[in-house]
PDB file of C-alpha atoms in Angstrom:
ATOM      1  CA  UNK A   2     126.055 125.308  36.427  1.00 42.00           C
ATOM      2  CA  UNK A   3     123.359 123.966  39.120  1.00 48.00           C
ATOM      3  CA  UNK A   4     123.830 120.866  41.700  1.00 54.00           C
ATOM      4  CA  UNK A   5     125.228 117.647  40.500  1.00 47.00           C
ATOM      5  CA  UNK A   6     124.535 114.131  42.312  1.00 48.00           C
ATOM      6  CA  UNK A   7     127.406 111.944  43.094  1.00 47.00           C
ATOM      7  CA  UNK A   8     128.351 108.808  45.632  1.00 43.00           C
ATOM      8  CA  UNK A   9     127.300 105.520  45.961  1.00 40.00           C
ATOM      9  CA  UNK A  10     124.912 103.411  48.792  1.00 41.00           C
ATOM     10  CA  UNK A  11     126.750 100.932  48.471  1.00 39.00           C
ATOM     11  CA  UNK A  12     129.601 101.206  51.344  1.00 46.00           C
ATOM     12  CA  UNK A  13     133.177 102.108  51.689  1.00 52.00           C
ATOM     13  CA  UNK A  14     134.137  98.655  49.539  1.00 51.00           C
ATOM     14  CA  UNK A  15     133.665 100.700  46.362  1.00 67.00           C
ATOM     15  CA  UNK A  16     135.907 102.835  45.620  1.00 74.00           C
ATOM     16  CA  UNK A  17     137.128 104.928  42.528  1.00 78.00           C
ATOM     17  CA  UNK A  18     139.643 103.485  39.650  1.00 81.00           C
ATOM     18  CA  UNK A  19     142.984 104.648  40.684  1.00 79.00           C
ATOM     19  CA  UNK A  20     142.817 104.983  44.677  1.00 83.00           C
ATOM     20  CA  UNK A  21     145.242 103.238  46.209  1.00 85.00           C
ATOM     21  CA  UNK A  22     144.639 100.301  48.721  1.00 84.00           C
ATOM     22  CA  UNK A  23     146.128 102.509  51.831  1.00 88.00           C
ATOM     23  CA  UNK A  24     143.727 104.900  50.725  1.00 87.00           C
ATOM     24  CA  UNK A  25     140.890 102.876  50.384  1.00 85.00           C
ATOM     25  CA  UNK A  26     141.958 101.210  53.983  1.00 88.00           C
ATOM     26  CA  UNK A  27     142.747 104.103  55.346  1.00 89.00           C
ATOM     27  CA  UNK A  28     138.693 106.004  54.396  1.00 87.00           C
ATOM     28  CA  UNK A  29     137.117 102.754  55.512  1.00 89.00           C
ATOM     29  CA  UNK A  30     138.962 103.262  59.013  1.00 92.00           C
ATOM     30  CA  UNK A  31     137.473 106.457  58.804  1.00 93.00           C
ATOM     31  CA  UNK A  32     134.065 105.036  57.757  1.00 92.00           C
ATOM     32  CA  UNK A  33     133.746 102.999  60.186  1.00 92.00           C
ATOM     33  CA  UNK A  34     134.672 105.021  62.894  1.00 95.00           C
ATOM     34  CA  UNK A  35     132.469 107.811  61.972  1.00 95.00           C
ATOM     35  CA  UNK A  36     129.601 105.376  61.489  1.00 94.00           C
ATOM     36  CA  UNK A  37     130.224 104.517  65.118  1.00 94.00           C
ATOM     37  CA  UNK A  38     130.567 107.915  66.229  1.00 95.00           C
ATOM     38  CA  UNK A  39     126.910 108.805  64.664  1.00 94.00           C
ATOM     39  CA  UNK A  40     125.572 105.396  65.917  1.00 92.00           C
ATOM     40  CA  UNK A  41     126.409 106.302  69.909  1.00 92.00           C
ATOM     41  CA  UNK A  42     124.845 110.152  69.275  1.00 91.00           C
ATOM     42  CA  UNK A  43     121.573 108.363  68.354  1.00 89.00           C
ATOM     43  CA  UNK A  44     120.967 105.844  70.588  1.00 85.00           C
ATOM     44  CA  UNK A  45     122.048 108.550  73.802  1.00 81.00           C
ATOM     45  CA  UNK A  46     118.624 110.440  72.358  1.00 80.00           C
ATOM     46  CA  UNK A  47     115.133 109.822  74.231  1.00 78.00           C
ATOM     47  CA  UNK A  48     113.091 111.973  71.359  1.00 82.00           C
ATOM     48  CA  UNK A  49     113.142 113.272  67.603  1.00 83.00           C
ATOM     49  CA  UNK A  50     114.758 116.861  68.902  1.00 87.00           C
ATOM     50  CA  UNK A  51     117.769 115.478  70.806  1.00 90.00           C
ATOM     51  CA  UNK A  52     118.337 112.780  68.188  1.00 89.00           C
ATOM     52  CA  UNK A  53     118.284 115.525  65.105  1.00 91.00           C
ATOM     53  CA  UNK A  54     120.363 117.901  67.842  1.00 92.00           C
ATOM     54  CA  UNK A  55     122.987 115.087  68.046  1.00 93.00           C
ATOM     55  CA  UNK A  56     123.598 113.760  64.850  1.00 95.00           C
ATOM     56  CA  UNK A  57     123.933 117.163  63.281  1.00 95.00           C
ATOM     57  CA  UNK A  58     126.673 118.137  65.850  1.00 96.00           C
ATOM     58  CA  UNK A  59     128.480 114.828  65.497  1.00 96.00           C
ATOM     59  CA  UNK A  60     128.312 114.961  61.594  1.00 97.00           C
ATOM     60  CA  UNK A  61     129.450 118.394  61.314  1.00 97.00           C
ATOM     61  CA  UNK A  62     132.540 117.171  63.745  1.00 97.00           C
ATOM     62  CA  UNK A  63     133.636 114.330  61.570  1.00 97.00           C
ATOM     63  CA  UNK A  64     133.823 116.295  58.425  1.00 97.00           C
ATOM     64  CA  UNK A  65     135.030 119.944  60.092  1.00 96.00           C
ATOM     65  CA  UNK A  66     132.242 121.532  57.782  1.00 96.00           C
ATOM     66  CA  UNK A  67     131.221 124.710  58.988  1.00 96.00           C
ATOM     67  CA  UNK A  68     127.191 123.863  59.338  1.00 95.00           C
ATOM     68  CA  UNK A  69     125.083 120.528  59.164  1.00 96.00           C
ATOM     69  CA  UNK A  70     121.442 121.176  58.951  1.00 96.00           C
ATOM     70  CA  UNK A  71     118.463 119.448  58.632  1.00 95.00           C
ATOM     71  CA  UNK A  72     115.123 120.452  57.286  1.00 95.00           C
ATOM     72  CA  UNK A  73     111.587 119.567  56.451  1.00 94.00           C
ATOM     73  CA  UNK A  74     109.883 118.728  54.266  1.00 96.00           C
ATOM     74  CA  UNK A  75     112.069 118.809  51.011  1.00 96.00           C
ATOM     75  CA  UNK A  76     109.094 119.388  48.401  1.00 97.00           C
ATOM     76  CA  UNK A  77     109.541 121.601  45.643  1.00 97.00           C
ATOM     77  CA  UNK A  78     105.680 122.050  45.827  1.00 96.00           C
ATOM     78  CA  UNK A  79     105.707 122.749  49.161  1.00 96.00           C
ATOM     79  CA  UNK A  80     104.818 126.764  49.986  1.00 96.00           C
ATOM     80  CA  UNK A  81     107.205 126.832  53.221  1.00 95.00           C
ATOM     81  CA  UNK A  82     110.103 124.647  54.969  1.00 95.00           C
ATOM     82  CA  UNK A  83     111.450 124.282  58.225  1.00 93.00           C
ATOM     83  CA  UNK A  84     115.027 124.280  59.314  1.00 93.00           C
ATOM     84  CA  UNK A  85     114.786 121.885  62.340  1.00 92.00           C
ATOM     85  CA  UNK A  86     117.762 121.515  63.571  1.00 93.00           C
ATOM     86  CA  UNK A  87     121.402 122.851  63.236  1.00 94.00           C
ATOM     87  CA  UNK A  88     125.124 122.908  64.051  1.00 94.00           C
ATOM     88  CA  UNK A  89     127.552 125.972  62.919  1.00 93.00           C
ATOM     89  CA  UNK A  90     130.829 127.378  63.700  1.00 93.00           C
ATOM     90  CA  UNK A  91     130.971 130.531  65.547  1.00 90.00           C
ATOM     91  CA  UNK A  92     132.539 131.965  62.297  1.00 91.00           C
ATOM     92  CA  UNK A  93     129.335 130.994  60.064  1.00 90.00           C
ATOM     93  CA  UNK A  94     126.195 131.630  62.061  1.00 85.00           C
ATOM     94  CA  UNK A  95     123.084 129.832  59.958  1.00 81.00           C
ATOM     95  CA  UNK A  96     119.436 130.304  60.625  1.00 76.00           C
ATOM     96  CA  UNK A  97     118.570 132.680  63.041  1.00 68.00           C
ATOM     97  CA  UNK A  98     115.352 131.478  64.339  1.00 73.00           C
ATOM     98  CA  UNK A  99     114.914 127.269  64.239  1.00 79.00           C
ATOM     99  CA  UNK A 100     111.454 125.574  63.334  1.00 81.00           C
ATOM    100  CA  UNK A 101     110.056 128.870  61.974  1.00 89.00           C
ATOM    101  CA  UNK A 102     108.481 128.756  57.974  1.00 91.00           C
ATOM    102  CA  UNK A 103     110.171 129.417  55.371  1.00 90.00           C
ATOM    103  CA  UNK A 104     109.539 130.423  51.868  1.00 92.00           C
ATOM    104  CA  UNK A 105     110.189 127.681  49.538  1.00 94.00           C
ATOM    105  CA  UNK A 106     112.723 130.007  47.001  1.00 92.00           C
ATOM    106  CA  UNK A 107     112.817 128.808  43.684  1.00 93.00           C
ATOM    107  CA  UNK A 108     116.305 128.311  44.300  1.00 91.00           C
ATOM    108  CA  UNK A 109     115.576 125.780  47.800  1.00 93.00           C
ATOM    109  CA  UNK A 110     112.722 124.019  45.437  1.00 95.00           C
ATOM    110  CA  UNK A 111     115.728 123.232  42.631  1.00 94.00           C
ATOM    111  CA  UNK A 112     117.965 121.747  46.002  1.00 95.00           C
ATOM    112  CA  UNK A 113     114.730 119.649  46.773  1.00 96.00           C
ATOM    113  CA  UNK A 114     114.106 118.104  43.420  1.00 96.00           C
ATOM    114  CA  UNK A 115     117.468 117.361  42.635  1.00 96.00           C
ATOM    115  CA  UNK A 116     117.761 115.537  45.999  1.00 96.00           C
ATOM    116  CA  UNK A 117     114.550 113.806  45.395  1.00 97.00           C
ATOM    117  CA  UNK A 118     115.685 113.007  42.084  1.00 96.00           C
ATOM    118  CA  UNK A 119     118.050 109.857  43.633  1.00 91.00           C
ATOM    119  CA  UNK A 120     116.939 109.302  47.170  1.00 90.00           C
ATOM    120  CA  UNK A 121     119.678 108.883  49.854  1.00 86.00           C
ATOM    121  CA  UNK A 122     122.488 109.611  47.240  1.00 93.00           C
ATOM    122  CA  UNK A 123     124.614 112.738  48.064  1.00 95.00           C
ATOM    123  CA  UNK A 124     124.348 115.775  45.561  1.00 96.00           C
ATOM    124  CA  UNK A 125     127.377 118.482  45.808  1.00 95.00           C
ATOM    125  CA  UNK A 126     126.651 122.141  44.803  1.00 94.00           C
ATOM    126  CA  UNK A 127     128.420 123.658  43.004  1.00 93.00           C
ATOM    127  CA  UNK A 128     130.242 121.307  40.625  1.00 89.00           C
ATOM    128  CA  UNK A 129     133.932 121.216  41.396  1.00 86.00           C
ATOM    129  CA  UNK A 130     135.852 124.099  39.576  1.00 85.00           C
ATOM    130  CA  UNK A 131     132.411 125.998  39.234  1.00 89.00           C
ATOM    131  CA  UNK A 132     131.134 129.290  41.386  1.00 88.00           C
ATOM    132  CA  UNK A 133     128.524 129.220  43.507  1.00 89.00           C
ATOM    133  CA  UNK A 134     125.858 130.783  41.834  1.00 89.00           C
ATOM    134  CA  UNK A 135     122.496 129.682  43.960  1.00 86.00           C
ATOM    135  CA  UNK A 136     121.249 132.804  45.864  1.00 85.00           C
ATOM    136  CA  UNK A 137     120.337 131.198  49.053  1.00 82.00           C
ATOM    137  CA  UNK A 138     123.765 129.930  49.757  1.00 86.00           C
ATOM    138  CA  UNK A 139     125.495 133.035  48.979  1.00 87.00           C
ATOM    139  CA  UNK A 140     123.255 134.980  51.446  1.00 86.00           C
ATOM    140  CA  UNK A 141     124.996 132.463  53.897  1.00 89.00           C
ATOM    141  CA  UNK A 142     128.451 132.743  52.487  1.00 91.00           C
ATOM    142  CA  UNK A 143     128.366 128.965  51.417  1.00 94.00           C
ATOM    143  CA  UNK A 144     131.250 128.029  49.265  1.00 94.00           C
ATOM    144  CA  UNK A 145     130.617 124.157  48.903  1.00 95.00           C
ATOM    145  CA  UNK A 146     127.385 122.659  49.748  1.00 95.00           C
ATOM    146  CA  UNK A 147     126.851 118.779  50.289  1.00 97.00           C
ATOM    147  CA  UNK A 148     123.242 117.509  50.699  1.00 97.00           C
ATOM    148  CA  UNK A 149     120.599 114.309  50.123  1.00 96.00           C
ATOM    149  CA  UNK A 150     117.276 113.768  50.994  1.00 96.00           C
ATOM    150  CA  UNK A 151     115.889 111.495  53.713  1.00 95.00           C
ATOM    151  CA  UNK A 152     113.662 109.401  53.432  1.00 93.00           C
ATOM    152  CA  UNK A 153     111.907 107.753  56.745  1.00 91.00           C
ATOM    153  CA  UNK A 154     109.119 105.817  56.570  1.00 88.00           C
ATOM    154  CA  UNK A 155     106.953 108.412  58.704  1.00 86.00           C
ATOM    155  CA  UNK A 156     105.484 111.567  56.888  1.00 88.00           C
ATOM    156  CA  UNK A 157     106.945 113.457  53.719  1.00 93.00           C
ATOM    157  CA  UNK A 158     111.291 113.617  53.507  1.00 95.00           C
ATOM    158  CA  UNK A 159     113.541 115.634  54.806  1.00 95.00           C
ATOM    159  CA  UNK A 160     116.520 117.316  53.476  1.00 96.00           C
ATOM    160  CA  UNK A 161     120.258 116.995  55.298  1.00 97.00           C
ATOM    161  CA  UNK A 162     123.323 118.326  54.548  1.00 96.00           C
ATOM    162  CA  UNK A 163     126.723 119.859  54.901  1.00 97.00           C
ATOM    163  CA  UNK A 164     127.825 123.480  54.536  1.00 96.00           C
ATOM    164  CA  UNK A 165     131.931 124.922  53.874  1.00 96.00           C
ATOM    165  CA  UNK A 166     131.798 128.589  54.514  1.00 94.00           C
ATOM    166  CA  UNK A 167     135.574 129.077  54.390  1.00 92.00           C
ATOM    167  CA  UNK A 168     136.954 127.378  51.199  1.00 91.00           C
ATOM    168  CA  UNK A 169     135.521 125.896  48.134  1.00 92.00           C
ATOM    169  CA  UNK A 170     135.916 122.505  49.526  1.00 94.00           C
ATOM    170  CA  UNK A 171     135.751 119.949  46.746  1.00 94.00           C
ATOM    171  CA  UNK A 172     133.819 116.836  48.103  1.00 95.00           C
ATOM    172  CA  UNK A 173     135.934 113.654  47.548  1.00 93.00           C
ATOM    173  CA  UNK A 174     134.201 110.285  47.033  1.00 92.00           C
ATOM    174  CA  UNK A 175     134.987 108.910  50.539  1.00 93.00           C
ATOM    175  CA  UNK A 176     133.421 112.136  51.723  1.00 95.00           C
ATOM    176  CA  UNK A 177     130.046 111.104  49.594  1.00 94.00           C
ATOM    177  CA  UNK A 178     130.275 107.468  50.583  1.00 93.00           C
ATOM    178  CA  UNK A 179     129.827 108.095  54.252  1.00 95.00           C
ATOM    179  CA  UNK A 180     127.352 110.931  53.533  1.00 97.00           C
ATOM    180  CA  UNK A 181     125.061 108.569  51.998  1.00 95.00           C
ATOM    181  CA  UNK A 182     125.623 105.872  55.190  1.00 94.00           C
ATOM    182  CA  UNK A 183     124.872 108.749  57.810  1.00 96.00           C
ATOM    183  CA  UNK A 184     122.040 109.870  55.983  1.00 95.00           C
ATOM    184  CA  UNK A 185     120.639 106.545  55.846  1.00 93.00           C
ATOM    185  CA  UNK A 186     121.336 105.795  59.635  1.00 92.00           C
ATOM    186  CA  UNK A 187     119.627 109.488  60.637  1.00 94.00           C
ATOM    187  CA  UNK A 188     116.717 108.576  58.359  1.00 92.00           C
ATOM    188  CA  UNK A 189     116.281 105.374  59.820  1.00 90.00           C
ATOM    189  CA  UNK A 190     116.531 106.578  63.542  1.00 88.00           C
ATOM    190  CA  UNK A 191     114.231 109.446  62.367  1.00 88.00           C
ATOM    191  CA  UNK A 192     111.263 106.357  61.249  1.00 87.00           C
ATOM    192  CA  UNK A 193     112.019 104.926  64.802  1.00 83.00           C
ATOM    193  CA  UNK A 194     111.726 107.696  66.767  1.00 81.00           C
ATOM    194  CA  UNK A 195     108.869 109.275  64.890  1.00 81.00           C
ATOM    195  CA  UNK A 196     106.631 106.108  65.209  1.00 78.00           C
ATOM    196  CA  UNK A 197     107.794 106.350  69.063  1.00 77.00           C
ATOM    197  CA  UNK A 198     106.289 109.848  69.331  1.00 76.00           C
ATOM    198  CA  UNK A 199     103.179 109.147  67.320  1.00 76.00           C
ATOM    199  CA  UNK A 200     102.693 106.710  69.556  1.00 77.00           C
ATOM    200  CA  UNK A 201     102.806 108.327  72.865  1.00 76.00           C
ATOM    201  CA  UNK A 202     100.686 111.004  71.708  1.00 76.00           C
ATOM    202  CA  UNK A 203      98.032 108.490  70.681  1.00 76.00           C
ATOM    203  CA  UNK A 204      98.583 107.424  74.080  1.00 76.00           C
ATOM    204  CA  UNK A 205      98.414 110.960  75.804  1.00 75.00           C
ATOM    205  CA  UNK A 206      95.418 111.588  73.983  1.00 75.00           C
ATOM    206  CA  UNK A 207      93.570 108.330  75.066  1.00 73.00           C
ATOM    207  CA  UNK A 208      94.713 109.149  78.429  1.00 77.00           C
ATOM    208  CA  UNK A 209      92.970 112.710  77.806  1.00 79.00           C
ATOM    209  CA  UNK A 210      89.859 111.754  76.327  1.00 75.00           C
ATOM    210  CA  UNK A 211      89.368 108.706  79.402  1.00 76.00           C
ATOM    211  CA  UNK A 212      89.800 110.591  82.154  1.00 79.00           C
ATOM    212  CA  UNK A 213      87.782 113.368  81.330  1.00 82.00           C
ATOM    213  CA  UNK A 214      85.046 111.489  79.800  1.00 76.00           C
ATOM    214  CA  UNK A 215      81.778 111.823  82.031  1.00 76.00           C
ATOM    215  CA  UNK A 216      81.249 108.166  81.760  1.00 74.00           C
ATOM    216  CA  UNK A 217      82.527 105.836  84.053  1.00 81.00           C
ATOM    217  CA  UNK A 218      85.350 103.559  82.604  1.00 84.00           C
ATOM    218  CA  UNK A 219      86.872 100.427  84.822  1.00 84.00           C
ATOM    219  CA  UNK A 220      89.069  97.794  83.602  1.00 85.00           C
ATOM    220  CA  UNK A 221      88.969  94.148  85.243  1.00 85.00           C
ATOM    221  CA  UNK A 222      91.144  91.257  84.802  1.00 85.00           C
ATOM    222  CA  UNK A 223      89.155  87.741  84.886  1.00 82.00           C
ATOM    223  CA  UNK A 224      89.757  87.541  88.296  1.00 83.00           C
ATOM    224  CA  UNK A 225      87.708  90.746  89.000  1.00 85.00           C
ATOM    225  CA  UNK A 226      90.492  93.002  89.925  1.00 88.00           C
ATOM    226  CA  UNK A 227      90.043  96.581  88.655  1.00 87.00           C
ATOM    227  CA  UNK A 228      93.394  97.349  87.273  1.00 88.00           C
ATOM    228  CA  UNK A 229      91.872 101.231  85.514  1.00 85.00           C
ATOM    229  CA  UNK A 230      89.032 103.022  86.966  1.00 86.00           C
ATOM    230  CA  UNK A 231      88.975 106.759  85.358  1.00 85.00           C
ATOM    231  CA  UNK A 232      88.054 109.838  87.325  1.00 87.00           C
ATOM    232  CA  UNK A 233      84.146 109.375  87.035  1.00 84.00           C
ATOM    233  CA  UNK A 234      83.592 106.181  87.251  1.00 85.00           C
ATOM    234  CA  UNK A 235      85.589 106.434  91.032  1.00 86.00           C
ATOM    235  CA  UNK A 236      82.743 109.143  91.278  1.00 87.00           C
ATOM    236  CA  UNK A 237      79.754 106.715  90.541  1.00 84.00           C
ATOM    237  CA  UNK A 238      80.797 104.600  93.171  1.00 85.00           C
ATOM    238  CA  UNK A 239      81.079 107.328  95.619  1.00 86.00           C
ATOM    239  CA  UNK A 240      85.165 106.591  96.551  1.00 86.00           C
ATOM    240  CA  UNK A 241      88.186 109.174  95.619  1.00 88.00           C
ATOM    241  CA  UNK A 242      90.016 108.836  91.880  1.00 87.00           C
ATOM    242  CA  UNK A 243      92.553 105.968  92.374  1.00 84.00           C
ATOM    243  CA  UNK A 244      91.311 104.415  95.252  1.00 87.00           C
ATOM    244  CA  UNK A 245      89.611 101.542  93.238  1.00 88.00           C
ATOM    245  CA  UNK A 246      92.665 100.060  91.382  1.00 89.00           C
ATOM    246  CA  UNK A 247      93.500  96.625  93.164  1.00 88.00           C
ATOM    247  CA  UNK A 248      90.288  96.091  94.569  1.00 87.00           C
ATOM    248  CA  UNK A 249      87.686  93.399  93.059  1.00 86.00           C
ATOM    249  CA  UNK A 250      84.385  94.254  91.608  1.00 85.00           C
ATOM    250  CA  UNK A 251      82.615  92.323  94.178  1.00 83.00           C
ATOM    251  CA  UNK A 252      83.378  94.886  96.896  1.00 84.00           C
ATOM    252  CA  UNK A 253      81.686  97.297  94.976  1.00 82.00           C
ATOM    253  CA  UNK A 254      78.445  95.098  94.620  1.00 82.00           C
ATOM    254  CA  UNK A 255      75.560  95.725  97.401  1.00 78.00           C
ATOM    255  CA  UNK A 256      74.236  92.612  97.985  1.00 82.00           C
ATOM    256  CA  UNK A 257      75.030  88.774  97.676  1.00 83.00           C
ATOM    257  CA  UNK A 258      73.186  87.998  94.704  1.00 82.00           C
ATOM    258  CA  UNK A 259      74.913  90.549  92.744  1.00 81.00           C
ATOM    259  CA  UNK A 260      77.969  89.069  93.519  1.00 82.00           C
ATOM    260  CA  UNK A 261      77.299  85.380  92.683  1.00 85.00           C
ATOM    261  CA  UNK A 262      75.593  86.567  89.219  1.00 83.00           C
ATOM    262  CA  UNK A 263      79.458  88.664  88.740  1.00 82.00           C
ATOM    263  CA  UNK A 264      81.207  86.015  89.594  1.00 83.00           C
ATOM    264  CA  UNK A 265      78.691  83.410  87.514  1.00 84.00           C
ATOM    265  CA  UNK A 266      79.458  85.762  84.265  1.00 81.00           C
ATOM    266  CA  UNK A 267      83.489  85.893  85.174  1.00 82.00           C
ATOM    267  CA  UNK A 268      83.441  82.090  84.894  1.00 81.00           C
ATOM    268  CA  UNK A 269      81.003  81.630  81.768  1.00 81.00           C
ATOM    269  CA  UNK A 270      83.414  84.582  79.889  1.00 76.00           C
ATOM    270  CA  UNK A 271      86.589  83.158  80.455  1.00 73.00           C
ATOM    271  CA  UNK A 272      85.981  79.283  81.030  1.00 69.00           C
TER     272      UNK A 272
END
């Protein structure tokens, strides 16, 4: 018997028929302290690799699992995956090599679609009182497997999950109900920090391309202040790169009449 999905989005507030109310107060103690645990490893993280380092090393601490992994993209179509980022016990050693392709395995393609097939809900594999029987996981002595897929609003998912090497751990609701709340928070904090890193490399690259442009670039405020000046344009006007910021336009200008007509334009443009 394959992967089953199980747990609920909704929070620690639902719980099964017949759990008792110290049990249901005592998991969403739990829930909420993991929760805060995760929430601390993210925000200490400056970029996508320490974040993804982080949370899989705090959420393979809260549960005692013997590896939490992370990889991308989780597409059944897709010819290769990566295995980002990871967290093991000394006992249960995982992927040898991080960030290296991978064969997509008929076996990891099944993992992907049933993930895919409910977003940000935790799937357990194998069903409880059933072998495993999925290749993959056997060549890394996995016993129980928990895992969803993530979802962030930056480039294709992700898959994350849970690995118990030692026992055939059976995966009890509260354990599902906080998987699907991590996974949401890491997918989340993965959009955020994504978008972050787009972003600076759009701005590395316009950096790039402006100061190795042969045309001269400045950039003025309306009083005539150059506040940018790139590499050739400090070599039009003769001077050494970074030696025009802070100085006015007018300074650069060889005559009078050159400056009044500046100055003229300054006031038409932004009077």
């Amino acid at each position: 018997m394959g992967p089953m999905n199980s747990g609920s989005s909704d929070g620690p507030r639902r719980v099964p028929k017949g759990v008792s109310p110290e049990e249901a107060a005592d998991a969403y103690r739990w829930f909420l302290d993991s929760l805060e645990q995760l929430d601390e490893a993210l925000q200490a993280a400056e970029s996508v690799n320490e974040m993804l380092h982080r949370a899989m090393e705090t959420v393979r601490g809260i549960y005692g699992s013997d590896r939490a992994w992370i990889f991308h993209p989780c597409d059944p179509a897709a010819p290769s995956f990566r295995v980002t980022h990871e967290s093991n016990h000394p006992d249960h050693p995982g992927a040898k090599e991080l960030n290296v392709p991978v064969p997509m395995t008929d076996d990891m393609a099944s993992y992907c679609r049933t993930a895919l097939a409910t977003p940000g809900r935790a799937c357990v594999d194998p069903v409880p009182g059933e072998p495993m029987e999925n290749d993959i996981a056997l060549r890394f002595s996995v016993q129980s497997m928990l895992f969803l897929s993530l979802h962030p609003r930056v480039g294709p998912p992700w898959m994350f999950g849970l690995h118990q090497c030692d026992h055939p751990r059976v995966w009890a609701w509260r354990d599902r109900e906080l998987f699907n709340r991590l996974g949401r928070r890491i997918g989340d904090a993965l959009t955020s920090t994504l978008y972050l890193e787009q972003a600076r490399r759009s701005e590395t690259r316009y950096r790039t391309l402006v100061n190795t442009v042969p045309l001269g670039i400045q950039v003025t405020d309306r009083e005539g202040v150059i506040r940018f000046s790139n590499p050739a344009h400090a070599a039009l006007q003769g001077c050494e790169d970074g030696t025009l910021v802070g100085r006015t336009i007018w300074e650069l200008m060889a005559d009078d009449e050159h400056r009044e007509r500046a100055r003229a334009y300054y006031r038409e443009l932004f009077e």
